[in-house]
Amino acid sequence: MSLDTGLPSIQWIAEQAATDPNFVFYTIVHYIDEDLLGMAFQQLSKNKAPGIDGETAAEYAKDLQANLRDLHERLTTKQYQASSIKRVWIDKEDGSQRPIGLLVVEDKIVQKAVTILLEHVFESDFYDFSYGFRPTRNPHQALHAVRELIGKLNIGWIVDVDVQQFFDTVDRDVFFELLHTRVKDGGLDRLLNEWFEAGVLDDDELSYSDKGTPQGGVVSPIIANIYLHFVLDEWFEQEVKSRLKGRSFLIRFADDAVLGFEYEEDARRVREVLLKRLEKYGLKAHPVKTRLVKFTRQAYGAGKDRTNGTFDFLGFTHYWAKSRRGYWVVKRRTIGKRRRRAISRFEKWCKDNRHLSVKEQWHELSQKLRGYYQYYGIRGNYDSLYWVYYMLRQAWRRWLGRRSQKGFINWKRFQKLLERFPLPTPRIVQRWV
């Protein structure tokens, strides 16, 4: 996605923001017209579950122009009101559950429109090392940057930062203070407060919170980027780096960040100050996931340093290992719990959908595998991909067998089935990462 939306009415916002970093926008919410709402709808994911009204994106699109016209009218007359958010729970690997917020279609449209406006304002302010939920940026670029910078800057220590329950604990008053350094628009504030104060419906119980961003909200990622731009990115770039003895870097993807340091002394000092800074802004680093890790370059020809650790970032465990030519390099493999979660999810799908025809199952499973390879298919991660592929085949054979009177399918018969319906084999998709 690019900031070149094709709408001249809002393109000037990005140009003005880039030209004058101190310029404050006092009126931008009126740029939410039918054209911008239409663009926002087109950019939404259409396969999400519906909110409390039960209306899907496909149903809303049947009379799209009339619906957008009515929505725009309510926005301009200040009659628009955010609906409560429907909360559902999904199982996690450790036996606990994670809440997911489901918004009604209209709330997602307006939130997306506001997101587009705020991107036009802040995109020129954000640093290049911020990769999360920004136009033309993706997780694989962040992974590539981490690996390259570790080698280029002779990094020996990693501070692996994970902000605990970030989206649930954001201090709204602090956010508005940060937002107003660039945008002071009462109409925009009113919309944001609508979403902040919308209740969360869990079964029949409606609850409210005075902290956090809209649960599952389309606008939440840009709120996170604005918040952490000031709290973390700007602080590190303008105050921290100049005080360090050695070289360093910061790579951030939303609320997940990795800081690399050449020297242990720098890493320990920054970690200590960082924890206090997060608390100052109402945030808290995860006590387990926020770690100081020794991650030194290995001497060529020497044995592996057993005191060296590993760190996780964006679904991958990073570790030192030897290349095929015998050199020490940074490699990545799928985090173990992510791999187990994928296998469990595929197993459950095979169980729940064993009533479908073999062709239908094959088509869906093939799509799921390709999607998995698309993200996790990076160099050095083939073994993890193959294990997921192997376990999926096992699960498919097992649950297909439950449909027969024997209760199983022998391997010879299953191999013939795979010849007719071959599952996609593991492949490295992101070769440059």
Short mmCIF file of C-alpha atoms in Angstrom, two decimals:
data_model
loop_
_atom_site.label_atom_id
_atom_site.label_comp_id
_atom_site.label_asym_id
_atom_site.label_seq_id
_atom_site.Cartn_x
_atom_site.Cartn_y
_atom_site.Cartn_z
CA MET A 1 0.00 0.00 0.00
CA SER A 2 1.34 3.45 -0.90
CA LEU A 3 0.51 6.89 0.45
CA ASP A 4 -0.28 7.89 -3.12
CA THR A 5 -4.01 7.34 -2.72
CA GLY A 6 -4.98 9.13 -5.92
CA LEU A 7 -7.01 11.61 -3.84
CA PRO A 8 -5.49 15.10 -4.33
CA SER A 9 -7.69 16.38 -1.52
CA ILE A 10 -5.54 14.60 1.07
CA GLN A 11 -2.23 14.32 -0.78
CA TRP A 12 -1.30 17.82 0.31
CA ILE A 13 -1.38 16.64 3.94
CA ALA A 14 1.59 14.33 3.34
CA GLU A 15 3.43 17.03 1.38
CA GLN A 16 2.89 19.64 4.09
CA ALA A 17 3.89 17.23 6.87
CA ALA A 18 7.11 16.29 5.06
CA THR A 19 7.96 19.92 4.24
CA ASP A 20 7.49 21.27 7.77
CA PRO A 21 8.09 18.78 10.65
CA ASN A 22 6.71 21.33 13.13
CA PHE A 23 3.47 22.04 11.27
CA VAL A 24 0.32 21.30 13.30
CA PHE A 25 -2.87 20.29 11.49
CA TYR A 26 -5.99 21.76 13.08
CA THR A 27 -8.66 20.53 10.65
CA ILE A 28 -8.32 17.26 8.76
CA VAL A 29 -11.35 15.21 9.80
CA HIS A 30 -13.53 16.97 7.20
CA TYR A 31 -11.48 15.23 4.51
CA ILE A 32 -13.35 12.04 5.33
CA ASP A 33 -15.72 12.19 2.36
CA GLU A 34 -17.49 9.47 0.37
CA ASP A 35 -14.42 8.91 -1.81
CA LEU A 36 -12.15 8.32 1.18
CA LEU A 37 -14.74 6.09 2.84
CA GLY A 38 -14.99 4.09 -0.37
CA MET A 39 -11.22 3.70 -0.52
CA ALA A 40 -11.19 2.66 3.13
CA PHE A 41 -13.79 -0.03 2.46
CA GLN A 42 -11.80 -1.40 -0.47
CA GLN A 43 -8.68 -1.72 1.68
CA LEU A 44 -10.43 -3.66 4.44
CA SER A 45 -10.05 -7.40 4.74
CA LYS A 46 -13.39 -8.83 3.62
CA ASN A 47 -13.19 -12.26 5.23
CA LYS A 48 -13.33 -11.20 8.88
CA ALA A 49 -16.12 -12.35 11.18
CA PRO A 50 -18.98 -9.83 11.63
CA GLY A 51 -19.50 -7.61 14.67
CA ILE A 52 -22.49 -7.46 17.01
CA ASP A 53 -24.92 -6.56 14.19
CA GLY A 54 -24.03 -9.72 12.24
CA GLU A 55 -23.53 -7.82 8.97
CA THR A 56 -20.66 -8.98 6.76
CA ALA A 57 -18.61 -6.87 4.37
CA ALA A 58 -20.22 -8.68 1.43
CA GLU A 59 -23.70 -7.76 2.66
CA TYR A 60 -22.67 -4.14 3.22
CA ALA A 61 -21.26 -3.99 -0.31
CA LYS A 62 -24.57 -4.93 -1.95
CA ASP A 63 -25.70 -1.31 -1.67
CA LEU A 64 -22.30 0.22 -1.05
CA GLN A 65 -22.78 3.73 -2.41
CA ALA A 66 -26.03 4.29 -0.55
CA ASN A 67 -24.51 2.92 2.64
CA LEU A 68 -21.44 5.14 2.33
CA ARG A 69 -23.60 8.16 1.58
CA ASP A 70 -25.62 7.53 4.72
CA LEU A 71 -22.47 6.97 6.77
CA HIS A 72 -20.92 10.20 5.51
CA GLU A 73 -24.10 12.11 6.34
CA ARG A 74 -24.01 10.85 9.93
CA LEU A 75 -20.33 11.77 10.22
CA THR A 76 -20.84 15.33 9.00
CA THR A 77 -23.89 15.86 11.24
CA LYS A 78 -22.09 14.26 14.21
CA GLN A 79 -24.74 11.56 14.50
CA TYR A 80 -22.27 8.73 13.96
CA GLN A 81 -21.85 6.56 17.05
CA ALA A 82 -19.47 3.67 17.47
CA SER A 83 -21.00 0.28 18.21
CA SER A 84 -19.91 -2.01 21.00
CA ILE A 85 -17.16 -4.49 20.18
CA LYS A 86 -17.97 -8.18 20.18
CA ARG A 87 -15.39 -10.21 22.06
CA VAL A 88 -14.62 -13.82 21.21
CA TRP A 89 -11.97 -16.06 22.70
CA ILE A 90 -9.50 -18.33 20.91
CA ASP A 91 -7.45 -21.06 22.55
CA LYS A 92 -3.71 -20.61 23.03
CA GLU A 93 -1.12 -23.36 23.13
CA ASP A 94 -0.57 -23.03 26.88
CA GLY A 95 -4.24 -23.72 27.61
CA SER A 96 -5.18 -20.09 28.17
CA GLN A 97 -7.35 -18.00 25.83
CA ARG A 98 -6.72 -14.83 23.88
CA PRO A 99 -9.50 -12.27 23.33
CA ILE A 100 -10.33 -11.06 19.82
CA GLY A 101 -12.44 -7.97 19.17
CA LEU A 102 -14.91 -7.97 16.26
CA LEU A 103 -16.10 -4.59 14.97
CA VAL A 104 -19.13 -3.78 12.84
CA VAL A 105 -18.33 -2.95 9.21
CA GLU A 106 -19.05 0.79 9.47
CA ASP A 107 -16.73 1.25 12.44
CA LYS A 108 -13.96 -0.49 10.51
CA ILE A 109 -14.55 1.78 7.49
CA VAL A 110 -14.33 5.00 9.51
CA GLN A 111 -11.33 3.74 11.47
CA LYS A 112 -9.57 2.88 8.22
CA ALA A 113 -10.31 6.36 6.85
CA VAL A 114 -8.83 7.95 9.98
CA THR A 115 -5.83 5.63 9.68
CA ILE A 116 -5.20 6.85 6.13
CA LEU A 117 -5.33 10.48 7.28
CA LEU A 118 -2.96 9.89 10.19
CA GLU A 119 -0.55 7.99 7.94
CA HIS A 120 -0.40 11.05 5.69
CA VAL A 121 0.52 13.19 8.68
CA PHE A 122 3.02 10.96 10.48
CA GLU A 123 4.63 8.84 7.78
CA SER A 124 7.35 11.42 7.13
CA ASP A 125 8.05 11.61 10.90
CA PHE A 126 8.43 7.88 11.48
CA TYR A 127 11.95 6.46 11.39
CA ASP A 128 13.11 3.95 8.82
CA PHE A 129 13.66 1.32 11.53
CA SER A 130 9.92 1.20 12.28
CA TYR A 131 8.37 -1.50 10.09
CA GLY A 132 5.01 -2.39 11.64
CA PHE A 133 1.79 -1.68 9.76
CA ARG A 134 3.25 1.02 7.54
CA PRO A 135 2.77 1.51 3.79
CA THR A 136 5.17 -0.57 1.65
CA ARG A 137 6.71 -2.23 4.75
CA ASN A 138 6.43 -5.78 6.03
CA PRO A 139 7.84 -8.17 8.65
CA HIS A 140 10.37 -9.74 6.27
CA GLN A 141 12.04 -6.38 5.75
CA ALA A 142 12.40 -6.02 9.53
CA LEU A 143 13.87 -9.54 9.78
CA HIS A 144 16.33 -8.75 7.00
CA ALA A 145 17.36 -5.49 8.71
CA VAL A 146 18.05 -7.23 12.04
CA ARG A 147 20.27 -9.86 10.45
CA GLU A 148 22.18 -7.35 8.33
CA LEU A 149 22.77 -4.89 11.16
CA ILE A 150 24.03 -7.57 13.55
CA GLY A 151 26.83 -8.33 11.13
CA LYS A 152 27.48 -4.81 9.88
CA LEU A 153 27.71 -3.19 13.34
CA ASN A 154 29.53 -6.06 15.05
CA ILE A 155 26.65 -6.48 17.49
CA GLY A 156 27.38 -8.65 20.54
CA TRP A 157 24.37 -7.99 22.80
CA ILE A 158 20.63 -7.95 22.17
CA VAL A 159 17.85 -6.40 24.25
CA ASP A 160 14.70 -8.24 23.19
CA VAL A 161 11.79 -5.95 24.09
CA ASP A 162 8.18 -7.05 24.43
CA VAL A 163 5.72 -4.52 25.84
CA GLN A 164 3.26 -6.41 28.03
CA GLN A 165 -0.36 -6.11 26.84
CA PHE A 166 0.49 -2.91 24.98
CA PHE A 167 -2.84 -2.47 23.20
CA ASP A 168 -4.73 -2.99 26.48
CA THR A 169 -2.65 -0.59 28.58
CA VAL A 170 -2.03 2.46 26.38
CA ASP A 171 -2.62 5.63 28.40
CA ARG A 172 -5.20 7.54 26.37
CA ASP A 173 -4.37 10.94 27.89
CA VAL A 174 -0.72 10.47 27.01
CA PHE A 175 -1.68 9.41 23.49
CA PHE A 176 -3.70 12.57 22.91
CA GLU A 177 -0.77 14.69 24.15
CA LEU A 178 1.51 12.98 21.64
CA LEU A 179 -1.07 13.19 18.85
CA HIS A 180 -1.57 16.93 19.43
CA THR A 181 2.06 17.64 18.63
CA ARG A 182 0.98 17.15 15.03
CA VAL A 183 -2.83 17.05 14.90
CA LYS A 184 -5.18 19.17 17.03
CA ASP A 185 -8.57 18.46 15.54
CA GLY A 186 -11.55 18.32 17.89
CA GLY A 187 -13.55 16.31 15.39
CA LEU A 188 -10.81 13.69 15.15
CA ASP A 189 -10.53 13.57 18.94
CA ARG A 190 -14.27 12.96 19.15
CA LEU A 191 -14.05 10.00 16.78
CA LEU A 192 -11.12 8.49 18.65
CA ASN A 193 -12.97 8.86 21.94
CA GLU A 194 -15.99 7.17 20.39
CA TRP A 195 -13.86 4.09 19.76
CA PHE A 196 -11.96 4.31 23.03
CA GLU A 197 -15.19 4.42 25.01
CA ALA A 198 -17.11 1.82 23.03
CA GLY A 199 -18.02 -1.05 25.30
CA VAL A 200 -16.87 -4.62 24.86
CA LEU A 201 -19.62 -7.24 24.75
CA ASP A 202 -18.53 -10.60 26.12
CA ASP A 203 -21.50 -12.98 25.88
CA ASP A 204 -24.21 -10.83 27.49
CA GLU A 205 -21.90 -8.74 29.65
CA LEU A 206 -20.98 -5.22 28.52
CA SER A 207 -17.78 -3.78 30.01
CA TYR A 208 -15.77 -0.58 29.63
CA SER A 209 -12.13 0.34 30.15
CA ASP A 210 -10.34 3.64 30.68
CA LYS A 211 -7.12 2.33 29.12
CA GLY A 212 -6.04 0.78 25.86
CA THR A 213 -6.90 1.05 22.18
CA PRO A 214 -10.05 -0.30 20.50
CA GLN A 215 -9.81 -4.09 20.82
CA GLY A 216 -9.31 -5.48 17.32
CA GLY A 217 -9.61 -1.95 15.94
CA VAL A 218 -8.38 -1.04 12.47
CA VAL A 219 -7.08 2.23 13.93
CA SER A 220 -5.08 0.54 16.71
CA PRO A 221 -1.84 -0.06 14.70
CA ILE A 222 -1.43 3.62 13.77
CA ILE A 223 -2.13 4.56 17.41
CA ALA A 224 0.65 2.15 18.44
CA ASN A 225 3.06 3.62 15.91
CA ILE A 226 2.38 7.19 17.02
CA TYR A 227 2.70 6.28 20.69
CA LEU A 228 5.90 4.26 20.36
CA HIS A 229 7.44 6.69 17.87
CA PHE A 230 7.67 9.25 20.67
CA VAL A 231 8.17 6.88 23.60
CA LEU A 232 10.78 4.60 22.04
CA ASP A 233 11.97 5.51 18.54
CA GLU A 234 12.60 9.23 18.96
CA TRP A 235 14.08 8.72 22.43
CA PHE A 236 16.53 6.09 21.16
CA GLU A 237 17.56 8.06 18.08
CA GLN A 238 17.89 11.51 19.66
CA GLU A 239 18.89 10.81 23.28
CA VAL A 240 20.36 7.33 23.58
CA LYS A 241 22.65 6.68 20.62
CA SER A 242 24.87 9.69 21.17
CA ARG A 243 25.60 8.57 24.75
CA LEU A 244 26.74 5.05 23.86
CA LYS A 245 30.34 3.90 23.59
CA GLY A 246 29.73 1.53 20.71
CA ARG A 247 27.44 1.08 17.75
CA SER A 248 23.81 0.12 18.13
CA PHE A 249 20.49 -0.28 16.34
CA LEU A 250 16.76 -0.43 16.98
CA ILE A 251 14.30 -2.35 14.82
CA ARG A 252 10.63 -2.12 15.80
CA PHE A 253 7.51 -3.82 14.47
CA ALA A 254 4.49 -2.35 16.32
CA ASP A 255 5.03 -3.20 20.01
CA ASP A 256 7.75 -5.78 19.32
CA ALA A 257 11.29 -4.39 19.24
CA VAL A 258 14.90 -5.55 19.10
CA LEU A 259 17.81 -3.38 20.23
CA GLY A 260 21.34 -4.40 19.31
CA PHE A 261 24.56 -3.18 20.96
CA GLU A 262 28.24 -3.60 20.31
CA TYR A 263 29.14 -3.58 24.00
CA GLU A 264 27.60 -5.21 27.06
CA GLU A 265 27.90 -2.04 29.15
CA ASP A 266 25.73 -0.09 26.68
CA ALA A 267 23.15 -2.85 26.52
CA ARG A 268 22.77 -3.08 30.29
CA ARG A 269 22.49 0.70 30.75
CA VAL A 270 19.87 1.10 28.01
CA ARG A 271 17.81 -1.85 29.24
CA GLU A 272 17.65 -0.37 32.74
CA VAL A 273 16.64 3.09 31.51
CA LEU A 274 14.21 1.66 28.96
CA LEU A 275 12.21 -0.20 31.60
CA LYS A 276 11.81 3.02 33.58
CA ARG A 277 10.87 5.01 30.49
CA LEU A 278 8.12 2.57 29.56
CA GLU A 279 6.70 2.82 33.09
CA LYS A 280 6.76 6.62 32.85
CA TYR A 281 4.39 6.37 29.86
CA GLY A 282 2.07 3.83 31.47
CA LEU A 283 3.63 0.77 29.85
CA LYS A 284 5.37 -2.28 31.24
CA ALA A 285 7.93 -4.56 29.65
CA HIS A 286 7.05 -8.26 29.71
CA PRO A 287 9.04 -9.77 32.61
CA VAL A 288 9.93 -12.97 30.72
CA LYS A 289 10.08 -11.91 27.08
CA THR A 290 12.15 -8.75 27.65
CA ARG A 291 15.69 -10.14 27.96
CA LEU A 292 19.31 -9.17 27.70
CA VAL A 293 21.01 -11.74 25.47
CA LYS A 294 24.67 -12.28 24.76
CA PHE A 295 24.83 -12.66 21.00
CA THR A 296 28.49 -12.32 20.07
CA ARG A 297 30.03 -13.05 16.71
CA GLN A 298 31.85 -16.37 16.84
CA ALA A 299 35.57 -16.50 16.09
CA TYR A 300 36.31 -18.38 12.88
CA GLY A 301 37.74 -21.79 13.61
CA ALA A 302 36.79 -21.61 17.30
CA GLY A 303 34.22 -23.73 19.06
CA LYS A 304 30.75 -22.42 19.66
CA ASP A 305 30.39 -20.05 22.64
CA ARG A 306 28.04 -21.88 25.00
CA THR A 307 27.22 -18.66 26.86
CA ASN A 308 25.66 -17.24 23.70
CA GLY A 309 21.89 -17.06 23.71
CA THR A 310 19.11 -16.79 21.17
CA PHE A 311 16.30 -14.28 20.75
CA ASP A 312 12.87 -14.35 19.14
CA PHE A 313 11.51 -11.75 16.74
CA LEU A 314 8.46 -11.85 14.47
CA GLY A 315 7.96 -15.59 14.72
CA PHE A 316 11.59 -16.63 14.30
CA THR A 317 14.30 -17.69 16.73
CA HIS A 318 17.63 -16.05 15.81
CA TYR A 319 20.83 -17.95 16.59
CA TRP A 320 24.45 -18.28 15.52
CA ALA A 321 25.37 -21.32 13.43
CA LYS A 322 27.88 -22.36 10.81
CA SER A 323 27.09 -21.97 7.14
CA ARG A 324 27.78 -24.70 4.61
CA ARG A 325 31.16 -23.09 3.97
CA GLY A 326 32.03 -23.22 7.65
CA TYR A 327 31.50 -19.55 8.53
CA TRP A 328 29.56 -18.36 11.56
CA VAL A 329 26.35 -16.64 10.47
CA VAL A 330 23.03 -15.57 12.02
CA LYS A 331 20.32 -18.06 11.12
CA ARG A 332 16.56 -18.15 11.80
CA ARG A 333 14.11 -20.95 12.49
CA THR A 334 10.43 -20.92 13.31
CA ILE A 335 9.79 -20.41 17.02
CA GLY A 336 8.92 -23.81 18.48
CA LYS A 337 5.55 -22.79 19.91
CA ARG A 338 4.58 -21.16 16.60
CA ARG A 339 5.37 -24.38 14.78
CA ARG A 340 3.39 -26.44 17.29
CA ARG A 341 0.51 -24.00 17.08
CA ALA A 342 0.37 -24.35 13.29
CA ILE A 343 0.42 -28.15 13.50
CA SER A 344 -2.35 -28.10 16.11
CA ARG A 345 -4.41 -25.74 13.98
CA PHE A 346 -4.05 -27.96 10.90
CA GLU A 347 -4.92 -31.05 12.94
CA LYS A 348 -8.09 -29.39 14.22
CA TRP A 349 -9.08 -28.32 10.71
CA CYS A 350 -8.69 -31.88 9.40
CA LYS A 351 -10.82 -33.18 12.26
CA ASP A 352 -13.58 -30.56 11.89
CA ASN A 353 -13.76 -30.80 8.09
CA ARG A 354 -13.35 -34.52 7.46
CA HIS A 355 -16.92 -34.61 6.12
CA LEU A 356 -15.88 -32.56 3.05
CA SER A 357 -14.91 -34.28 -0.17
CA VAL A 358 -11.25 -35.18 -0.59
CA LYS A 359 -10.92 -32.61 -3.37
CA GLU A 360 -12.36 -29.84 -1.18
CA GLN A 361 -10.08 -30.75 1.71
CA TRP A 362 -7.05 -30.90 -0.58
CA HIS A 363 -7.83 -27.45 -2.00
CA GLU A 364 -8.17 -25.83 1.44
CA LEU A 365 -5.13 -27.58 2.93
CA SER A 366 -3.03 -26.59 -0.08
CA GLN A 367 -3.98 -22.97 0.41
CA LYS A 368 -3.13 -23.14 4.11
CA LEU A 369 0.27 -24.67 3.42
CA ARG A 370 1.11 -22.08 0.75
CA GLY A 371 0.16 -19.31 3.19
CA TYR A 372 2.39 -20.86 5.84
CA TYR A 373 5.32 -21.14 3.41
CA GLN A 374 4.75 -17.55 2.27
CA TYR A 375 5.62 -16.24 5.73
CA TYR A 376 7.95 -18.84 7.21
CA GLY A 377 9.69 -19.85 3.99
CA ILE A 378 12.98 -18.06 4.56
CA ARG A 379 16.53 -19.32 3.98
CA GLY A 380 17.74 -21.70 6.66
CA ASN A 381 14.23 -22.63 7.81
CA TYR A 382 13.53 -25.57 5.50
CA ASP A 383 13.61 -28.22 8.23
CA SER A 384 10.89 -26.42 10.20
CA LEU A 385 8.76 -26.12 7.07
CA TYR A 386 9.17 -29.81 6.31
CA TRP A 387 8.15 -30.84 9.83
CA VAL A 388 4.89 -28.87 9.51
CA TYR A 389 4.30 -30.41 6.06
CA TYR A 390 5.01 -33.92 7.39
CA MET A 391 2.72 -33.54 10.41
CA LEU A 392 -0.08 -32.14 8.24
CA ARG A 393 0.10 -35.20 6.00
CA GLN A 394 -0.08 -37.41 9.09
CA ALA A 395 -3.13 -35.56 10.39
CA TRP A 396 -4.88 -35.65 7.02
CA ARG A 397 -4.33 -39.39 6.67
CA ARG A 398 -5.51 -40.01 10.22
CA TRP A 399 -8.78 -38.08 9.91
CA LEU A 400 -9.53 -39.35 6.42
CA GLY A 401 -9.21 -42.82 7.88
CA ARG A 402 -11.91 -42.04 10.43
CA ARG A 403 -14.39 -41.87 7.57
CA SER A 404 -13.92 -45.53 6.68
CA GLN A 405 -15.25 -48.53 8.56
CA LYS A 406 -11.70 -49.73 9.20
CA GLY A 407 -10.90 -46.48 10.95
CA PHE A 408 -7.61 -45.99 9.10
CA ILE A 409 -6.01 -45.65 5.65
CA ASN A 410 -2.81 -47.61 5.01
CA TRP A 411 0.20 -45.77 3.58
CA LYS A 412 -0.01 -47.42 0.17
CA ARG A 413 -3.55 -46.21 -0.36
CA PHE A 414 -2.72 -42.77 1.03
CA GLN A 415 0.27 -42.44 -1.31
CA LYS A 416 -2.02 -43.09 -4.27
CA LEU A 417 -4.36 -40.40 -2.99
CA LEU A 418 -1.43 -37.97 -2.73
CA GLU A 419 -0.52 -38.70 -6.35
CA ARG A 420 -3.96 -37.44 -7.36
CA PHE A 421 -4.05 -34.63 -4.80
CA PRO A 422 -0.44 -33.62 -4.06
CA LEU A 423 0.04 -31.24 -1.17
CA PRO A 424 2.47 -28.34 -1.82
CA THR A 425 5.94 -29.33 -0.69
CA PRO A 426 8.04 -26.95 1.43
CA ARG A 427 9.76 -24.17 -0.47
CA ILE A 428 11.82 -21.13 0.38
CA VAL A 429 9.73 -18.17 -0.75
CA GLN A 430 11.52 -15.23 0.88
CA ARG A 431 14.98 -15.99 -0.46
CA TRP A 432 16.44 -12.54 0.16
CA VAL A 433 15.49 -12.51 3.85
#
